[in-house]
XYZ file of N, CA and C in Angstrom:
474
model
N 32.295 -60.083 125.458
C 32.142 -61.101 124.548
C 31.003 -60.844 123.566
N 29.976 -60.440 124.104
C 28.861 -60.094 123.256
C 29.260 -58.905 122.389
N 29.918 -58.023 122.911
C 30.290 -56.862 122.132
C 31.308 -57.281 121.067
N 32.181 -58.218 121.365
C 33.128 -58.665 120.361
C 32.399 -59.449 119.270
N 31.386 -60.201 119.636
C 30.589 -60.925 118.642
C 29.856 -59.914 117.733
N 29.321 -58.899 118.322
C 28.592 -57.890 117.549
C 29.581 -57.178 116.632
N 30.782 -56.884 117.132
C 31.773 -56.215 116.315
C 32.202 -57.128 115.173
N 32.393 -58.383 115.514
C 32.757 -59.367 114.490
C 31.657 -59.445 113.417
N 30.463 -59.522 113.925
C 29.323 -59.619 113.028
C 29.246 -58.363 112.160
N 29.423 -57.218 112.721
C 29.340 -55.964 111.984
C 30.490 -55.844 110.983
N 31.671 -56.290 111.391
C 32.792 -56.221 110.467
C 32.591 -57.189 109.303
N 32.034 -58.398 109.568
C 31.741 -59.341 108.486
C 30.660 -58.761 107.579
N 29.676 -58.135 108.187
C 28.599 -57.523 107.407
C 29.172 -56.399 106.532
N 30.082 -55.631 107.054
C 30.684 -54.529 106.308
C 31.497 -55.080 105.139
N 32.256 -56.195 105.424
C 33.033 -56.813 104.344
C 32.105 -57.360 103.258
N 31.035 -58.036 103.693
C 30.082 -58.591 102.728
C 29.415 -57.459 101.910
N 29.110 -56.392 102.636
C 28.485 -55.266 101.943
C 29.462 -54.673 100.934
N 30.720 -54.587 101.336
C 31.737 -54.047 100.447
C 31.942 -54.976 99.261
N 31.955 -56.289 99.496
C 32.112 -57.278 98.414
C 30.893 -57.195 97.475
N 29.724 -57.087 98.092
C 28.493 -56.971 97.279
C 28.524 -55.690 96.431
N 28.939 -54.595 97.024
C 29.041 -53.345 96.282
C 30.059 -53.483 95.144
N 31.181 -54.128 95.490
C 32.223 -54.344 94.469
C 31.657 -55.209 93.334
N 30.978 -56.298 93.684
C 30.380 -57.194 92.679
C 29.305 -56.461 91.858
N 28.531 -55.650 92.565
C 27.485 -54.874 91.881
C 28.121 -53.918 90.887
N 29.186 -53.208 91.253
C 29.868 -52.279 90.358
C 30.453 -53.025 89.147
N 31.068 -54.190 89.434
C 31.641 -54.966 88.336
C 30.531 -55.452 87.391
N 29.415 -55.901 87.972
C 28.285 -56.371 87.154
C 27.715 -55.221 86.339
N 27.570 -54.052 86.968
C 27.070 -52.886 86.243
C 28.034 -52.487 85.117
N 29.300 -52.538 85.405
C 30.310 -52.216 84.386
C 30.254 -53.208 83.236
N 30.161 -54.502 83.590
C 30.074 -55.526 82.540
C 28.783 -55.366 81.738
N 27.690 -55.099 82.446
C 26.401 -54.895 81.769
C 26.476 -53.695 80.853
N 27.101 -52.638 81.363
C 27.240 -51.437 80.543
C 28.084 -51.724 79.305
N 29.152 -52.481 79.495
C 30.011 -52.832 78.357
C 29.240 -53.661 77.332
N 28.515 -54.655 77.822
C 27.718 -55.508 76.917
C 26.663 -54.672 76.202
N 25.977 -53.802 76.971
C 24.935 -52.960 76.372
C 25.542 -52.045 75.312
N 26.704 -51.469 75.613
C 27.368 -50.598 74.643
C 27.770 -51.375 73.390
N 28.292 -52.568 73.583
C 28.695 -53.395 72.432
C 27.473 -53.761 71.582
N 26.394 -54.133 72.258
C 25.179 -54.505 71.533
C 24.598 -53.296 70.796
N 24.564 -52.157 71.480
C 24.024 -50.966 70.827
C 24.921 -50.535 69.673
N 26.237 -50.673 69.823
C 27.142 -50.350 68.721
C 26.884 -51.275 67.528
N 26.703 -52.556 67.808
C 26.437 -53.530 66.745
C 25.107 -53.217 66.072
N 24.080 -52.961 66.891
C 22.768 -52.638 66.329
C 22.839 -51.333 65.560
N 23.503 -50.351 66.117
C 23.637 -49.055 65.454
C 24.374 -49.220 64.128
N 25.427 -50.020 64.153
C 26.196 -50.275 62.927
C 25.289 -50.927 61.890
N 24.502 -51.941 62.318
C 23.590 -52.619 61.403
C 22.504 -51.669 60.905
N 22.013 -50.829 61.817
C 20.999 -49.856 61.417
C 21.598 -48.870 60.418
N 22.812 -48.442 60.665
C 23.479 -47.529 59.732
C 23.636 -48.177 58.357
N 24.012 -49.458 58.352
C 24.162 -50.171 57.083
C 22.823 -50.284 56.358
N 21.776 -50.620 57.128
C 20.443 -50.736 56.534
C 19.989 -49.374 56.013
N 20.213 -48.334 56.781
C 19.825 -46.989 56.372
C 20.566 -46.575 55.100
N 21.881 -46.862 55.062
C 22.679 -46.529 53.879
C 22.181 -47.325 52.667
N 21.868 -48.609 52.878
C 21.353 -49.434 51.779
C 20.001 -48.905 51.298
N 19.162 -48.471 52.242
C 17.856 -47.922 51.883
C 18.026 -46.652 51.053
N 18.926 -45.788 51.476
C 19.182 -44.551 50.729
C 19.685 -44.874 49.319
N 20.578 -45.860 49.231
C 21.115 -46.267 47.942
C 20.000 -46.810 47.048
N 19.125 -47.636 47.617
C 18.002 -48.193 46.856
C 17.052 -47.085 46.389
N 16.783 -46.127 47.263
C 15.908 -45.018 46.877
C 16.511 -44.223 45.724
N 17.825 -44.027 45.778
C 18.511 -43.313 44.711
C 18.416 -44.094 43.404
N 18.625 -45.413 43.478
C 18.531 -46.244 42.286
C 17.106 -46.263 41.733
N 16.116 -46.291 42.624
C 14.717 -46.274 42.189
C 14.418 -44.987 41.437
N 14.902 -43.856 41.955
C 14.693 -42.583 41.269
C 15.355 -42.592 39.893
N 16.566 -43.140 39.835
C 17.262 -43.247 38.546
C 16.500 -44.139 37.576
N 15.987 -45.255 38.065
C 15.220 -46.161 37.209
C 13.913 -45.512 36.754
N 13.277 -44.742 37.640
C 12.059 -44.037 37.246
C 12.364 -43.025 36.145
N 13.472 -42.340 36.279
C 13.877 -41.367 35.262
C 14.134 -42.081 33.938
N 14.891 -43.189 34.007
C 15.180 -43.955 32.789
C 13.898 -44.494 32.163
N 12.993 -44.978 32.996
C 11.738 -45.526 32.493
C 10.921 -44.461 31.787
N 10.831 -43.281 32.387
C 10.071 -42.204 31.740
C 10.749 -41.782 30.438
N 12.088 -41.764 30.431
C 12.822 -41.421 29.207
C 12.556 -42.461 28.124
N 12.623 -43.745 28.479
C 12.381 -44.801 27.509
C 10.930 -44.793 27.026
N 9.995 -44.484 27.914
C 8.580 -44.410 27.514
C 8.391 -43.275 26.501
N 9.028 -42.138 26.761
C 8.940 -40.998 25.848
C 9.554 -41.359 24.499
N 10.720 -42.013 24.539
C 11.393 -42.409 23.309
C 10.551 -43.429 22.532
N 9.935 -44.360 23.253
C 9.084 -45.356 22.611
C 7.884 -44.685 21.953
N 7.275 -43.717 22.646
C 6.159 -42.965 22.069
C 6.592 -42.270 20.786
N 7.789 -41.673 20.796
C 8.286 -40.983 19.608
C 8.484 -41.977 18.463
N 9.022 -43.160 18.777
C 9.223 -44.184 17.748
C 7.885 -44.634 17.169
N 6.900 -44.832 18.022
C 5.576 -45.260 17.546
C 4.982 -44.191 16.640
N 5.094 -42.927 17.043
C 4.588 -41.831 16.205
C 5.325 -41.794 14.872
N 6.649 -42.006 14.909
C 7.441 -41.984 13.693
C 7.031 -43.142 12.770
N 6.799 -44.320 13.333
C 6.390 -45.474 12.534
C 4.998 -45.248 11.956
N 4.086 -44.671 12.750
C 2.750 -44.362 12.236
C 2.830 -43.382 11.071
N 3.666 -42.365 11.222
C 3.839 -41.379 10.150
C 4.440 -42.044 8.914
N 5.419 -42.936 9.118
C 6.027 -43.666 8.015
C 4.987 -44.512 7.297
N 4.139 -45.217 8.058
C 3.092 -46.041 7.451
C 2.126 -45.181 6.640
N 1.758 -44.020 7.175
C 0.864 -43.112 6.445
C 1.515 -42.666 5.146
N 2.785 -42.276 5.215
C 3.498 -41.842 4.015
C 3.639 -42.983 3.012
N 3.866 -44.190 3.521
C 3.984 -45.349 2.647
C 2.663 -45.615 1.927
N 1.554 -45.458 2.634
C 0.242 -45.622 2.006
C 0.040 -44.566 0.923
N 0.471 -43.332 1.226
C 0.346 -42.264 0.236
C 1.184 -42.564 -0.996
N 2.376 -43.120 -0.801
C 3.222 -43.497 -1.936
C 2.518 -44.576 -2.751
N 1.919 -45.544 -2.075
C 1.172 -46.593 -2.773
C 0.003 -46.015 -3.538
N -0.722 -45.073 -2.924
C -1.832 -44.414 -3.615
C -1.317 -43.658 -4.838
N -0.179 -42.986 -4.703
C 0.396 -42.239 -5.821
C 0.812 -43.178 -6.937
N 1.424 -44.314 -6.578
C 1.827 -45.286 -7.592
C 0.602 -45.824 -8.323
N -0.438 -46.106 -7.584
C -1.673 -46.595 -8.201
C -2.230 -45.544 -9.150
N -2.247 -44.290 -8.715
C -2.720 -43.197 -9.561
C -1.852 -43.084 -10.814
N -0.519 -43.180 -10.632
C 0.397 -43.063 -11.765
C 0.173 -44.207 -12.756
N -0.038 -45.419 -12.260
C -0.298 -46.554 -13.147
C -1.608 -46.365 -13.904
N -2.617 -45.844 -13.202
C -3.908 -45.602 -13.850
C -3.754 -44.559 -14.944
N -3.037 -43.471 -14.646
C -2.817 -42.426 -15.643
C -2.028 -42.995 -16.819
N -1.002 -43.801 -16.532
C -0.191 -44.398 -17.596
C -1.053 -45.287 -18.491
N -1.902 -46.122 -17.862
C -2.757 -47.007 -18.631
C -3.716 -46.199 -19.505
N -4.299 -45.143 -18.926
C -5.226 -44.299 -19.690
C -4.512 -43.617 -20.848
N -3.267 -43.163 -20.628
C -2.500 -42.517 -21.707
C -2.199 -43.510 -22.825
N -1.825 -44.738 -22.462
C -1.564 -45.764 -23.470
C -2.835 -46.058 -24.267
N -3.959 -46.114 -23.549
C -5.230 -46.379 -24.210
C -5.586 -45.244 -25.169
N -5.399 -44.004 -24.719
C -5.674 -42.847 -25.576
C -4.747 -42.868 -26.795
N -3.458 -43.208 -26.549
C -2.499 -43.267 -27.660
C -2.910 -44.330 -28.668
N -3.351 -45.486 -28.165
C -3.758 -46.546 -29.097
C -5.012 -46.120 -29.862
N -5.918 -45.426 -29.180
C -7.112 -44.919 -29.872
C -6.720 -43.911 -30.946
N -5.794 -43.032 -30.618
C -5.344 -42.043 -31.595
C -4.638 -42.717 -32.775
N -3.836 -43.746 -32.513
C -3.186 -44.487 -33.594
C -4.236 -45.143 -34.490
N -5.244 -45.698 -33.847
C -6.306 -46.356 -34.610
C -7.025 -45.346 -35.499
N -7.321 -44.176 -34.910
C -7.983 -43.135 -35.683
C -7.079 -42.667 -36.812
N -5.785 -42.513 -36.522
C -4.841 -42.069 -37.561
C -4.755 -43.097 -38.675
N -4.732 -44.379 -38.329
C -4.672 -45.423 -39.356
C -5.953 -45.412 -40.177
N -7.074 -45.257 -39.499
C -8.320 -45.260 -40.258
C -8.398 -44.049 -41.165
N -7.887 -42.901 -40.711
C -7.878 -41.714 -41.566
C -6.974 -41.937 -42.769
N -5.803 -42.549 -42.527
C -4.887 -42.793 -43.647
C -5.487 -43.810 -44.610
N -6.216 -44.808 -44.118
C -6.879 -45.780 -44.993
C -7.975 -45.082 -45.810
N -8.703 -44.212 -45.113
C -9.762 -43.496 -45.813
C -9.172 -42.612 -46.909
N -8.048 -41.956 -46.599
C -7.416 -41.100 -47.605
C -6.865 -41.938 -48.754
N -6.273 -43.086 -48.429
C -5.735 -43.953 -49.484
C -6.866 -44.498 -50.340
N -7.935 -44.876 -49.700
C -9.067 -45.406 -50.445
C -9.669 -44.319 -51.326
N -9.698 -43.115 -50.816
C -10.252 -42.013 -51.598
C -9.366 -41.725 -52.795
N -8.044 -41.885 -52.634
C -7.131 -41.632 -53.742
C -7.257 -42.705 -54.815
N -7.326 -43.958 -54.442
C -7.297 -45.041 -55.417
C -8.683 -45.499 -55.833
N -9.677 -45.337 -54.992
C -11.025 -45.760 -55.356
C -11.997 -44.683 -54.930
N -12.350 -43.838 -55.839
C -13.283 -42.798 -55.486
C -14.592 -43.414 -55.026
N -15.333 -42.689 -54.243
C -16.564 -43.191 -53.647
C -17.578 -43.559 -54.718
N -17.573 -42.839 -55.806
C -18.530 -43.134 -56.870
C -18.211 -44.458 -57.523
N -16.947 -44.848 -57.536
C -16.554 -46.072 -58.204
C -16.469 -47.239 -57.237
N -16.783 -47.047 -56.022
C -16.666 -48.102 -55.030
C -17.658 -49.200 -55.343
N -17.219 -50.407 -55.156
C -18.088 -51.551 -55.359
C -17.900 -52.503 -54.200
N -18.539 -53.657 -54.301
C -18.402 -54.627 -53.224
C -16.997 -55.171 -53.154
N -16.318 -55.201 -54.264
C -14.951 -55.710 -54.283
C -13.994 -54.732 -53.634
N -14.270 -53.438 -53.780
C -13.422 -52.403 -53.206
C -14.266 -51.431 -52.401
N -14.653 -51.812 -51.174
C -15.461 -50.879 -50.401
C -14.599 -49.751 -49.838
N -15.241 -48.638 -49.597
C -14.539 -47.515 -48.993
C -14.339 -47.870 -47.512
N -13.114 -47.720 -47.072
C -12.809 -48.097 -45.678
C -13.409 -47.092 -44.730
N -14.252 -47.594 -43.867
C -14.801 -46.755 -42.798
C -14.524 -47.453 -41.492
N -14.195 -46.673 -40.514
C -13.870 -47.267 -39.206
C -14.832 -46.734 -38.173
N -15.326 -47.644 -37.401
C -16.189 -47.233 -36.298
C -15.293 -46.927 -35.107
N -15.362 -45.706 -34.594
C -14.468 -45.372 -33.467
C -14.839 -46.165 -32.216
N -13.816 -46.523 -31.488
C -14.006 -47.264 -30.236
C -14.201 -46.244 -29.124
N -15.152 -46.504 -28.262
C -15.403 -45.580 -27.152
C -14.358 -45.806 -26.075
N -13.386 -44.908 -25.937
C -12.306 -45.144 -24.978
C -12.787 -45.157 -23.529
N -13.764 -44.364 -23.183
C -14.221 -44.298 -21.787
C -14.877 -45.611 -21.380
N -15.674 -46.197 -22.261
C -16.342 -47.464 -21.936
C -15.323 -48.572 -21.778
N -14.314 -48.584 -22.648
C -13.282 -49.611 -22.558
C -12.462 -49.447 -21.289
N -12.174 -48.221 -20.893
C -11.404 -47.959 -19.670
C -12.175 -48.421 -18.448
N -13.484 -48.187 -18.443
C -14.290 -48.621 -17.295
C -14.315 -50.133 -17.184
N -14.421 -50.803 -18.322
C -14.464 -52.275 -18.264
C -13.134 -52.837 -17.788
N -12.001 -52.204 -18.109
C -10.701 -52.674 -17.634
C -10.515 -52.423 -16.155
N -11.042 -51.319 -15.659
C -10.917 -51.006 -14.233
C -11.671 -52.002 -13.381
N -12.798 -52.497 -13.862
C -13.583 -53.461 -13.110
C -12.854 -54.781 -12.965
N -12.031 -55.146 -13.908
C -11.329 -56.428 -13.833
C -10.056 -56.298 -13.149
């Protein structure tokens, strides 16, 4: 009887041990499945993040290239505008010089006309009223020449 109780007890213990081993294997299998699923999900997410990071790095490099290109182009435009402004100032200086020369030429021409008129008056007066016969009624025409340089300076000041 005691031996049958011990056998019974041992057989129940063996069954329980077998059930426990079976449950342990199933739990390990389920745990392994869950762990694999979680690692696959995490790995997938990590792969997506890694791919997105690589894509962003590529875009950053492209933007840096574009930025340096645009900076270079902007520098060239600024240099071109500066050169244009310098040339425009030179054109303005040339126009001012040309106007000054034109004004001086007109002034010289008017002085020459005045001198020519005075010479013709002097010649006419000499023809019709000789100097010996000149009187207060018919004076000999004399013209005082105008100093063109002094007149030009006074016009430049105004």
